[in-house]
Coordinates of C-alpha atoms in Angstrom, one line a residue:
Chain A
M44 CA -43.1 -11.3 3.6
A45 CA -40.6 -9.9 1.1
E46 CA -37.5 -11.9 0.2
P47 CA -34.8 -11.5 3.0
L48 CA -31.8 -9.4 2.3
L49 CA -29.4 -11.9 3.7
S50 CA -30.0 -15.6 3.9
V51 CA -27.5 -18.0 5.3
T52 CA -28.1 -21.7 5.0
G53 CA -26.2 -24.6 6.6
L54 CA -22.9 -22.7 7.0
C55 CA -20.0 -24.7 8.3
R56 CA -16.4 -23.8 8.9
H57 CA -13.8 -25.5 11.0
F58 CA -10.2 -24.8 11.9
G59 CA -8.5 -28.2 12.1
G60 CA -10.6 -30.0 14.7
V61 CA -12.3 -26.9 16.1
V62 CA -15.7 -26.2 14.7
A63 CA -16.1 -22.5 14.5
T64 CA -19.3 -22.4 12.5
D65 CA -21.6 -25.4 12.9
N66 CA -24.5 -25.6 10.4
V67 CA -25.6 -22.0 10.9
S68 CA -28.7 -20.8 9.2
L69 CA -30.2 -17.3 9.6
T70 CA -32.2 -14.8 7.6
I71 CA -32.2 -11.0 7.9
A72 CA -35.0 -9.0 6.4
E73 CA -34.4 -5.7 4.7
G74 CA -34.3 -2.8 7.2
E75 CA -34.0 -5.1 10.2
L76 CA -31.5 -4.8 13.0
H77 CA -30.4 -8.3 13.8
A78 CA -28.2 -8.9 16.8
I79 CA -26.0 -12.0 17.3
I80 CA -25.1 -12.7 20.9
G81 CA -23.2 -15.5 22.5
P82 CA -20.3 -16.1 24.8
N83 CA -16.7 -15.6 23.7
G84 CA -15.6 -18.2 21.2
A85 CA -19.2 -18.8 19.9
G86 CA -18.0 -18.1 16.4
K87 CA -19.6 -14.7 15.9
T88 CA -16.6 -13.0 14.4
T89 CA -15.9 -16.1 12.2
L90 CA -19.4 -15.8 10.9
V91 CA -18.9 -12.1 10.0
A92 CA -15.6 -12.9 8.3
Q93 CA -17.5 -15.5 6.1
L94 CA -20.3 -13.0 5.4
M95 CA -17.8 -10.5 4.3
G96 CA -15.9 -13.0 2.2
E97 CA -12.6 -12.9 4.1
L98 CA -13.0 -16.6 5.0
R99 CA -14.4 -19.3 2.8
P100 CA -17.0 -21.5 4.4
H101 CA -16.5 -25.3 4.0
R102 CA -20.2 -25.9 3.5
G103 CA -23.4 -23.9 3.1
T104 CA -24.5 -20.9 1.1
I105 CA -24.7 -17.2 1.7
R106 CA -27.2 -15.3 -0.4
L107 CA -27.6 -11.5 -0.7
G108 CA -31.0 -10.8 -2.0
D109 CA -31.4 -13.2 -4.9
R110 CA -27.7 -13.6 -5.5
D111 CA -25.5 -16.4 -4.2
V112 CA -22.3 -14.7 -2.9
T113 CA -20.8 -17.7 -1.1
T114 CA -17.6 -17.7 -3.2
M115 CA -17.5 -14.0 -4.0
P116 CA -14.3 -12.1 -2.9
S117 CA -14.6 -9.3 -0.4
Y118 CA -14.3 -6.4 -2.8
R119 CA -17.1 -7.7 -4.9
R120 CA -19.4 -8.2 -1.9
S121 CA -18.5 -4.6 -0.9
R122 CA -19.8 -3.5 -4.3
R123 CA -23.0 -5.5 -3.8
G124 CA -23.6 -3.6 -0.6
I125 CA -22.0 -5.5 2.3
A126 CA -19.8 -3.6 4.6
R127 CA -18.3 -4.4 8.0
S128 CA -16.6 -2.9 11.0
F129 CA -14.0 -4.7 12.9
Q130 CA -13.9 -5.7 16.5
I131 CA -10.3 -4.6 16.8
T132 CA -10.2 -1.2 15.3
S133 CA -9.1 -1.4 11.7
I134 CA -8.5 2.1 10.3
F135 CA -5.7 3.8 8.4
P136 CA -3.8 5.2 11.4
E137 CA -1.4 7.5 9.4
F138 CA -4.2 9.1 7.4
T139 CA -6.3 11.9 8.7
A140 CA -9.9 11.1 9.7
R141 CA -11.1 12.6 6.5
D142 CA -8.7 10.7 4.3
N143 CA -9.8 7.5 6.0
I144 CA -13.4 8.1 4.8
A145 CA -12.3 9.6 1.4
L146 CA -10.5 6.3 0.7
A147 CA -13.7 4.4 1.3
V148 CA -15.7 6.8 -0.8
Q149 CA -13.1 6.4 -3.5
A150 CA -13.6 2.6 -3.5
H151 CA -17.1 3.1 -4.7
A152 CA -16.6 6.1 -7.1
G153 CA -15.6 4.2 -10.2
H154 CA -12.2 2.8 -11.0
N155 CA -9.1 4.1 -9.4
F156 CA -6.6 3.9 -12.2
R157 CA -6.4 7.7 -12.1
F158 CA -2.8 8.8 -11.8
W159 CA -2.8 12.5 -12.3
R160 CA -5.2 14.6 -10.2
A161 CA -4.5 15.0 -6.5
A162 CA -7.1 12.9 -4.6
R163 CA -7.0 14.8 -1.3
T164 CA -8.2 18.1 -2.9
D165 CA -10.8 16.4 -5.1
P166 CA -14.2 17.7 -4.0
A167 CA -15.9 14.6 -5.4
L168 CA -14.2 12.7 -2.6
R169 CA -13.8 15.4 0.0
K170 CA -17.4 16.5 0.2
P171 CA -19.0 13.1 0.8
A172 CA -16.2 12.3 3.2
C173 CA -17.0 15.4 5.2
A174 CA -20.7 14.7 5.2
I175 CA -20.1 11.2 6.6
L176 CA -17.8 12.5 9.3
D177 CA -20.4 15.0 10.3
S178 CA -23.0 12.3 10.4
V179 CA -21.0 10.4 13.0
G180 CA -20.2 13.6 14.9
L181 CA -16.5 13.7 13.9
G182 CA -16.7 16.6 11.6
H183 CA -14.5 18.8 13.8
R184 CA -11.8 16.1 13.9
A185 CA -11.5 15.8 10.1
D186 CA -7.8 16.9 9.9
V187 CA -6.7 14.9 12.9
P188 CA -4.5 11.9 12.2
A189 CA -6.6 8.8 12.9
A190 CA -3.9 7.4 15.1
T191 CA -4.2 10.2 17.6
L192 CA -8.0 10.1 17.8
A193 CA -9.4 9.0 21.2
H194 CA -10.6 5.3 21.4
G195 CA -14.3 6.2 21.2
E196 CA -13.6 8.4 18.2
Q197 CA -11.7 5.7 16.5
R198 CA -14.6 3.3 17.0
L199 CA -16.9 5.8 15.3
L200 CA -14.4 6.3 12.5
E201 CA -14.4 2.6 12.1
I202 CA -18.1 2.6 11.4
A203 CA -17.9 5.7 9.3
I204 CA -15.5 4.0 7.0
A205 CA -17.9 1.1 6.6
L206 CA -20.8 3.6 6.0
A207 CA -18.9 5.4 3.3
A208 CA -19.3 2.4 1.1
R209 CA -23.1 3.1 1.3
P210 CA -23.9 -0.5 2.3
R211 CA -27.3 -2.2 2.2
L212 CA -26.1 -4.5 4.9
L213 CA -23.7 -3.4 7.6
L214 CA -22.0 -6.0 9.8
L215 CA -21.0 -4.5 13.1
D216 CA -18.5 -6.6 15.1
E217 CA -18.7 -5.4 18.7
P218 CA -18.8 -1.7 17.9
M219 CA -18.8 -0.8 21.7
A220 CA -15.9 -3.0 22.6
G221 CA -13.7 -1.3 25.2
M222 CA -15.7 1.9 25.2
A223 CA -16.2 4.1 28.2
P224 CA -19.9 4.3 29.3
E225 CA -20.5 7.8 27.8
D226 CA -19.0 6.7 24.5
A227 CA -21.1 3.5 24.5
A228 CA -24.2 5.6 25.1
R229 CA -23.2 7.8 22.1
M230 CA -22.8 4.7 20.0
V231 CA -26.2 3.4 21.0
R232 CA -27.8 6.7 20.0
F233 CA -26.0 6.6 16.7
L234 CA -27.0 3.0 16.0
S235 CA -30.7 3.8 16.8
Q236 CA -30.6 6.6 14.3
L237 CA -29.1 4.3 11.7
K238 CA -31.7 1.6 12.4
G239 CA -34.3 1.3 9.7
K240 CA -32.2 3.2 7.1
I241 CA -29.9 0.2 6.4
T242 CA -30.0 -3.4 7.4
L243 CA -27.7 -4.1 10.4
L244 CA -26.2 -7.2 11.8
L245 CA -24.9 -6.4 15.2
I246 CA -22.5 -8.5 17.3
E247 CA -22.4 -7.1 20.8
H248 CA -21.8 -8.1 24.4
D249 CA -23.6 -5.2 25.9
M250 CA -27.0 -6.8 26.6
D251 CA -28.8 -3.6 27.5
A252 CA -27.8 -2.2 24.1
V253 CA -28.7 -5.4 22.2
F254 CA -32.2 -5.7 23.8
A255 CA -32.9 -2.0 23.3
L256 CA -31.8 -1.9 19.7
A257 CA -32.5 -5.3 18.1
D258 CA -35.6 -6.3 16.1
R259 CA -34.5 -9.9 16.3
I260 CA -31.7 -11.7 18.1
T261 CA -29.8 -14.9 17.2
V262 CA -28.0 -16.7 20.0
M263 CA -24.9 -18.7 19.2
V264 CA -23.0 -21.1 21.4
Y265 CA -20.0 -23.2 20.3
G266 CA -20.6 -22.3 16.6
S267 CA -24.2 -23.2 16.4
V268 CA -27.4 -21.3 16.6
I269 CA -29.4 -22.3 19.7
A270 CA -32.2 -19.7 19.4
S271 CA -33.5 -17.0 17.2
G272 CA -36.4 -14.6 17.7
T273 CA -37.6 -11.3 19.0
P274 CA -36.0 -9.9 22.1
G275 CA -39.0 -11.0 24.1
Q276 CA -38.8 -14.5 22.9
I277 CA -35.1 -14.7 23.6
R278 CA -35.5 -13.3 27.0
A279 CA -38.1 -16.0 27.8
N280 CA -36.1 -18.8 26.2
A281 CA -35.0 -21.3 28.9
E282 CA -32.1 -22.7 27.0
V283 CA -30.7 -19.2 26.3
R284 CA -31.0 -18.2 29.9
K285 CA -29.1 -21.3 30.9
A286 CA -26.4 -21.1 28.3
Y287 CA -25.7 -17.4 28.3
L288 CA -27.9 -14.8 29.7
G289 CA -27.9 -16.1 33.3
E290 CA -24.2 -16.0 33.7
D291 CA -24.0 -12.7 32.0
E292 CA -26.6 -11.1 34.2
L293 CA -24.8 -12.3 37.2
A294 CA -21.5 -10.7 36.1
Chain B
M47 CA 3.4 12.1 4.4
I48 CA -0.2 12.8 5.0
M49 CA -0.5 14.9 8.1
R50 CA 2.3 17.4 8.4
K51 CA 2.7 20.7 9.9
P52 CA 2.9 23.6 7.4
G53 CA 6.4 24.5 8.6
V54 CA 7.7 21.0 7.7
V55 CA 6.0 21.1 4.3
S56 CA 7.9 24.2 3.3
S57 CA 11.1 23.0 4.8
R58 CA 10.8 19.8 2.8
A59 CA 10.1 21.9 -0.3
L60 CA 13.2 23.9 0.5
V61 CA 15.4 20.8 0.8
T62 CA 14.0 19.5 -2.4
L63 CA 14.8 22.8 -4.2
V64 CA 18.3 22.8 -2.9
I65 CA 18.9 19.3 -4.1
I66 CA 17.6 20.1 -7.5
A67 CA 19.7 23.3 -7.7
V68 CA 22.8 21.5 -6.6
L69 CA 22.3 18.7 -9.2
A70 CA 21.6 21.2 -11.9
L71 CA 24.9 23.1 -11.1
V72 CA 27.3 20.1 -11.0
P73 CA 28.7 20.4 -14.6
P74 CA 29.5 24.1 -14.5
V75 CA 31.0 23.8 -11.1
A76 CA 33.0 20.8 -12.1
A77 CA 34.3 22.6 -15.1
T78 CA 35.2 25.7 -13.0
I79 CA 37.2 23.7 -10.5
G80 CA 38.7 21.6 -13.3
E81 CA 37.5 18.3 -12.0
G82 CA 35.5 17.0 -14.9
F83 CA 35.1 13.5 -13.5
Y84 CA 32.5 14.8 -11.0
V85 CA 30.2 15.0 -14.0
D86 CA 30.6 11.2 -14.5
V87 CA 30.3 10.5 -10.8
F88 CA 27.0 12.5 -10.5
T89 CA 25.6 11.0 -13.7
R90 CA 26.0 7.6 -12.1
I91 CA 24.5 8.9 -8.8
M92 CA 21.5 10.2 -10.6
I93 CA 21.0 7.0 -12.5
F94 CA 20.9 5.1 -9.2
A95 CA 18.7 7.8 -7.8
I96 CA 16.2 7.0 -10.6
A97 CA 16.3 3.3 -9.6
A98 CA 15.9 4.1 -5.9
L99 CA 13.0 6.5 -6.6
S100 CA 11.2 3.9 -8.6
L101 CA 11.7 1.4 -5.8
D102 CA 10.4 4.0 -3.3
I103 CA 7.1 4.1 -5.1
I104 CA 6.4 0.4 -4.3
L105 CA 8.4 0.3 -1.1
G106 CA 7.7 3.6 0.6
Y107 CA 4.2 4.1 -0.6
G108 CA 3.0 0.6 -1.4
G109 CA 4.8 -1.3 1.3
M110 CA 6.2 -3.9 -1.1
V111 CA 9.7 -4.8 0.0
S112 CA 11.1 -5.9 -3.4
F113 CA 14.6 -7.4 -3.0
G114 CA 15.0 -7.8 -6.7
H115 CA 14.8 -4.4 -8.1
A116 CA 18.3 -4.5 -9.7
A117 CA 16.8 -7.1 -12.2
Y118 CA 15.0 -4.2 -14.0
L119 CA 18.2 -2.2 -14.0
G120 CA 19.8 -5.2 -15.7
I121 CA 17.0 -5.8 -18.2
G122 CA 17.0 -2.1 -19.2
A123 CA 20.8 -2.2 -19.7
Y124 CA 20.7 -5.5 -21.6
A125 CA 17.9 -4.2 -23.8
V126 CA 20.3 -1.4 -25.0
G127 CA 23.3 -3.7 -25.1
I128 CA 21.7 -6.5 -27.1
L129 CA 20.1 -4.2 -29.6
A130 CA 23.4 -2.4 -30.0
F131 CA 25.0 -5.8 -30.5
Y132 CA 22.8 -6.3 -33.5
G133 CA 23.6 -2.8 -34.8
V134 CA 20.4 -1.2 -33.7
D135 CA 21.4 2.1 -32.0
N136 CA 18.2 4.0 -32.5
G137 CA 17.6 5.4 -29.0
F138 CA 13.8 5.5 -29.2
L139 CA 13.8 1.8 -30.1
Q140 CA 16.4 0.9 -27.4
F141 CA 14.7 2.8 -24.6
G142 CA 11.3 1.7 -25.8
T143 CA 12.5 -1.9 -25.6
A144 CA 14.1 -1.3 -22.2
I145 CA 10.8 0.0 -20.8
L146 CA 8.7 -2.7 -22.4
A147 CA 11.0 -5.6 -21.4
S148 CA 11.3 -4.4 -17.8
A149 CA 7.6 -3.8 -17.6
V150 CA 6.8 -7.3 -18.9
A151 CA 9.3 -8.8 -16.5
A152 CA 7.7 -6.8 -13.6
L153 CA 4.3 -7.9 -14.7
F154 CA 5.2 -11.5 -14.6
I155 CA 7.3 -11.3 -11.4
G156 CA 4.7 -9.2 -9.6
F157 CA 1.8 -11.4 -10.7
V158 CA 3.4 -14.4 -9.0
S159 CA 5.1 -12.7 -6.0
L160 CA 2.3 -10.3 -5.0
R161 CA 0.2 -13.2 -3.9
T162 CA 2.6 -13.5 -1.0
S163 CA 3.6 -10.9 1.6
G164 CA 6.2 -10.2 4.2
I165 CA 9.3 -12.3 4.2
Y166 CA 7.9 -14.6 1.4
F167 CA 7.5 -11.6 -0.9
I168 CA 11.1 -10.5 -0.2
M169 CA 12.4 -14.0 -0.9
I170 CA 10.4 -14.5 -4.1
T171 CA 11.4 -11.2 -5.6
L172 CA 15.0 -12.0 -4.8
A173 CA 14.7 -15.5 -6.3
F174 CA 13.3 -14.1 -9.6
A175 CA 16.1 -11.5 -9.7
Q176 CA 18.7 -14.3 -9.2
M177 CA 17.1 -16.3 -12.0
I178 CA 17.4 -13.3 -14.4
Y179 CA 21.0 -12.8 -13.2
F180 CA 22.0 -16.4 -13.9
L181 CA 20.2 -16.2 -17.2
S182 CA 22.3 -13.3 -18.2
I183 CA 25.5 -15.2 -17.2
S184 CA 24.4 -18.1 -19.5
L185 CA 23.9 -15.8 -22.5
N186 CA 27.3 -16.6 -24.1
T187 CA 26.4 -14.8 -27.3
Y188 CA 26.2 -11.6 -25.3
G189 CA 29.5 -12.1 -23.4
G190 CA 28.1 -14.3 -20.6
D191 CA 29.9 -13.5 -17.4
N192 CA 32.3 -11.1 -19.0
G193 CA 29.6 -8.8 -20.3
L194 CA 29.0 -7.0 -23.5
N195 CA 30.7 -3.9 -24.9
I196 CA 28.5 -1.3 -26.5
D197 CA 30.1 0.5 -29.5
R198 CA 28.0 3.6 -29.6
P199 CA 25.5 5.3 -27.2
S200 CA 21.8 5.4 -28.0
D201 CA 21.2 7.6 -31.0
F202 CA 18.1 9.9 -30.7
A203 CA 17.9 10.9 -34.3
R204 CA 21.1 13.0 -33.7
L205 CA 19.1 15.3 -31.5
V206 CA 21.4 14.7 -28.5
N207 CA 24.9 13.4 -28.4
L208 CA 25.1 11.0 -25.4
S209 CA 28.8 10.5 -25.9
N210 CA 29.3 14.0 -24.5
A211 CA 29.5 13.7 -20.8
T212 CA 27.7 16.9 -20.0
T213 CA 24.9 16.1 -22.5
L214 CA 24.4 12.7 -20.9
Y215 CA 24.4 14.3 -17.5
Y216 CA 21.6 16.7 -18.4
V217 CA 19.6 13.9 -20.1
V218 CA 19.8 11.8 -16.9
F219 CA 19.0 14.9 -14.9
A220 CA 15.9 15.6 -17.0
V221 CA 14.7 12.0 -16.7
L222 CA 15.2 12.2 -12.9
M223 CA 13.2 15.4 -12.7
L224 CA 10.5 14.0 -14.9
F225 CA 10.2 10.9 -12.8
L226 CA 10.2 12.9 -9.6
F227 CA 7.4 15.0 -11.0
L228 CA 5.4 12.0 -12.3
G229 CA 6.0 10.1 -9.1
Q230 CA 4.8 13.0 -7.0
R231 CA 1.5 13.2 -9.1
L232 CA 1.2 9.4 -8.9
V233 CA 1.5 9.0 -5.1
N234 CA -1.0 11.8 -4.5
S235 CA -3.6 10.6 -7.1
R236 CA -6.5 8.3 -6.4
F237 CA -4.3 5.4 -7.5
G238 CA -1.6 6.6 -5.1
M239 CA -4.1 6.7 -2.2
V240 CA -5.1 3.1 -3.0
I241 CA -1.5 1.7 -2.8
R242 CA -0.9 3.8 0.4
G243 CA -4.0 2.4 1.9
A244 CA -2.8 -1.1 1.0
K245 CA 0.4 -0.4 2.8
S246 CA -1.4 0.9 5.8
N247 CA -4.2 -1.7 6.2
E248 CA -4.6 -4.4 3.5
R249 CA -7.5 -6.2 5.2
R250 CA -9.5 -3.0 5.6
M251 CA -8.9 -2.1 2.0
A252 CA -10.4 -5.4 0.8
A253 CA -13.4 -4.9 3.1
I254 CA -14.1 -1.4 1.7
G255 CA -14.1 -2.7 -1.8
F256 CA -10.6 -2.6 -3.4
P257 CA -9.4 -5.5 -5.5
L258 CA -5.9 -4.8 -4.3
L259 CA -3.8 -7.1 -6.5
R260 CA -4.4 -5.2 -9.7
Y261 CA -3.5 -1.9 -8.1
K262 CA -0.3 -3.3 -6.5
L263 CA 0.6 -5.0 -9.7
T264 CA 0.2 -1.8 -11.6
A265 CA 2.4 0.0 -9.2
F266 CA 5.0 -2.8 -9.4
V267 CA 5.0 -2.6 -13.2
I268 CA 5.4 1.2 -13.2
A269 CA 8.3 0.9 -10.8
G270 CA 9.9 -1.8 -12.9
A271 CA 9.6 0.2 -16.1
M272 CA 11.1 3.3 -14.4
C273 CA 14.0 1.3 -13.2
G274 CA 14.4 -0.2 -16.7
V275 CA 15.0 3.4 -18.0
A276 CA 17.7 3.8 -15.3
G277 CA 19.3 0.6 -16.7
A278 CA 19.2 1.9 -20.2
L279 CA 20.9 5.1 -19.1
L280 CA 23.5 3.1 -17.2
A281 CA 24.3 1.2 -20.3
N282 CA 24.8 4.5 -22.1
Q283 CA 27.1 5.8 -19.4
D284 CA 29.3 2.7 -19.1
L285 CA 29.0 1.6 -22.8
F286 CA 29.2 -1.8 -21.3
V287 CA 26.8 -4.2 -19.6
A288 CA 27.5 -7.3 -17.5
P289 CA 25.5 -9.6 -15.2
A290 CA 27.1 -7.8 -12.2
V291 CA 24.6 -4.9 -12.8
M292 CA 21.9 -7.1 -11.4
Q293 CA 23.7 -9.0 -8.7
W294 CA 21.6 -9.4 -5.6
T295 CA 23.9 -7.1 -3.6
R296 CA 23.0 -4.4 -6.1
S297 CA 19.3 -4.8 -5.2
G298 CA 20.3 -4.5 -1.6
E299 CA 22.2 -1.3 -2.3
I300 CA 19.2 0.3 -4.0
L301 CA 17.1 -0.7 -1.0
M302 CA 19.6 0.9 1.3
M303 CA 19.6 4.1 -0.7
V304 CA 15.8 4.3 -0.2
I305 CA 16.0 3.6 3.5
L306 CA 19.1 5.9 4.0
G307 CA 17.4 8.8 2.2
G308 CA 13.9 8.4 3.6
M309 CA 11.2 5.9 2.5
G310 CA 8.0 7.3 1.2
T311 CA 9.3 10.7 0.2
L312 CA 10.5 10.3 -3.4
V313 CA 13.1 13.0 -2.8
G314 CA 14.7 10.9 -0.1
P315 CA 15.9 8.2 -2.4
I316 CA 17.8 10.8 -4.5
L317 CA 19.6 12.0 -1.3
G318 CA 20.1 8.3 -0.4
A319 CA 21.8 7.6 -3.7
V320 CA 24.0 10.7 -3.3
A321 CA 24.9 9.7 0.2
F322 CA 25.5 6.0 -0.5
L323 CA 27.6 6.4 -3.6
A324 CA 29.5 9.4 -2.3
L325 CA 30.3 7.4 0.9
E326 CA 31.2 4.4 -1.1
T327 CA 33.7 6.5 -3.2
V328 CA 35.2 8.3 -0.2
L329 CA 35.4 5.2 2.1
S330 CA 36.7 2.8 -0.6
D331 CA 39.6 5.3 -1.1
L332 CA 40.4 5.0 2.6
T333 CA 40.2 1.3 3.0
G334 CA 39.3 -1.9 1.1
H335 CA 37.0 -2.8 4.0
W336 CA 34.8 0.2 3.4
Q337 CA 31.6 -1.8 4.0
A338 CA 32.7 -2.2 7.6
I339 CA 32.2 1.6 8.0
M340 CA 29.2 1.9 5.8
G341 CA 27.3 -0.8 7.8
P342 CA 27.4 1.0 11.1
I343 CA 26.4 4.3 9.4
L344 CA 23.3 2.6 8.0
V345 CA 22.4 1.1 11.3
L346 CA 22.7 4.5 13.0
V347 CA 20.5 6.1 10.3
V348 CA 17.9 3.5 10.7
L349 CA 18.0 3.8 14.5
F350 CA 18.1 7.5 14.9
A351 CA 16.5 8.9 11.7
R352 CA 13.6 6.7 10.9
D353 CA 12.6 9.0 8.0
G354 CA 16.2 9.1 6.7
I355 CA 18.4 11.9 5.7
F356 CA 15.6 13.8 4.0
G357 CA 13.6 13.8 7.2
L358 CA 16.6 14.8 9.2
L359 CA 17.4 17.7 6.9
S360 CA 13.8 18.9 6.9
R361 CA 13.7 18.9 10.7
I362 CA 16.9 20.9 11.0
G363 CA 15.3 23.4 8.6
V364 CA 12.3 23.7 10.8
E365 CA 14.3 24.1 14.0
R366 CA 16.4 26.8 12.3
S367 CA 13.4 28.8 11.2
R368 CA 12.0 28.6 14.7
G369 CA 15.3 29.4 16.6

């Protein structure tokens, strides 16, 4: 097997006495869609924040390919190909949808100490931004202020911003959170198109979506990994059923 | 700023053109009505407009609430004053020093304070400005608390004579127009989009790959240097410089001009400077307690015209054209 794109070893992070990440190790192969599931408070979002470099782990290492990125700041990881979407929509509300994407394109189009030419009419930013908006099905909403987009559209924009960075590894933190069923179905279709093109780490509570999409699943409870494997293995895992799936299926 | 109906764009452009035209016509009108002092009044207003405009770049676009902007006004003024004290009245040298000194100060202050945000940023910028203020008081060689007289205005190889009030007026006008134009280019450039993005959503900006500190610091230095030019012009108008120029209340006044006129518009701060200083002149003629009237006016503007006088005027323009 080729070297994994992401390998996390012995990651620990606590907040005071609360252990949010407890000796987490996992590997994600290039091209894989890897889902992380677990009840609320299992430390999934904290893990994403550490992978993105927003939060420094107290112990352990994070490697992207052959490179140790454990202490690398967010913007450098972004340049090395990690991008993320946020559980709570994190867009630029006063910018138009296109400007939201153009800004992300700009981040990866050389330095930005350019003071003279108008950015918004620059085809080098506008064209790729429009293409990405089209790819998520928001092309017709390009000139709409992001703040006035519908919730489902904002969730798509959220992912489009991350995609504009042309990541190798995209971390998706509950992309379907708070979505209406038809929007969620649209998101699942979109993610299945994305699958295979880039490596995806998906945090999601929608079990149908997770088991339909994931190549591998890691289950976290109270900050630690209790199981990791294919959807079939996870479904059959007694500990997982007890800790998580059982109560979720009842709900 | 970013999404705006076409009608509002043109009405904003119209308001901008009217302001520029009015400012351009002040000296001939003042001469016609025989009230020459208006030239001095408006020179001062435009100098503060430059300071407010420079603050608006970091405040209105970059979201950096600097409560120490008057420090650069002071540094620019003292650069001219101290050089003149030693007999150096070459204007290029004086203004060059003013720009360089305020830029270096902004680089240092920004480097430290931009690591914080919110209320801490406000307090640290204020603290630095107070340090520079007290430093200027302790400079006994240069008059200390009493300030420093300047014998002659800056000499630009005898090209312009700044001791002529009308000439000084148009030099200040030209600088203001230049900065308005440069500022407009800047906030719409790639660089401008980065600092606007930082104001809008800093965490997201980091996640999409922007090392924000260096962009914010650059904006902070540009704004400081622009304000330094305002200080150098102020020294030329007053032919005097004293620590009072950078008292913390002065920083507050510049901040109020930006808010009163309309944050994140560049033209707004010019209107804000006109409104603030005109009100101050009129009200202080009426009563010594003029701040008691100014305060409520500011509160009303903040409550009822979130985008300031500029926004208000632009909206009136739109409604007129529809009605």
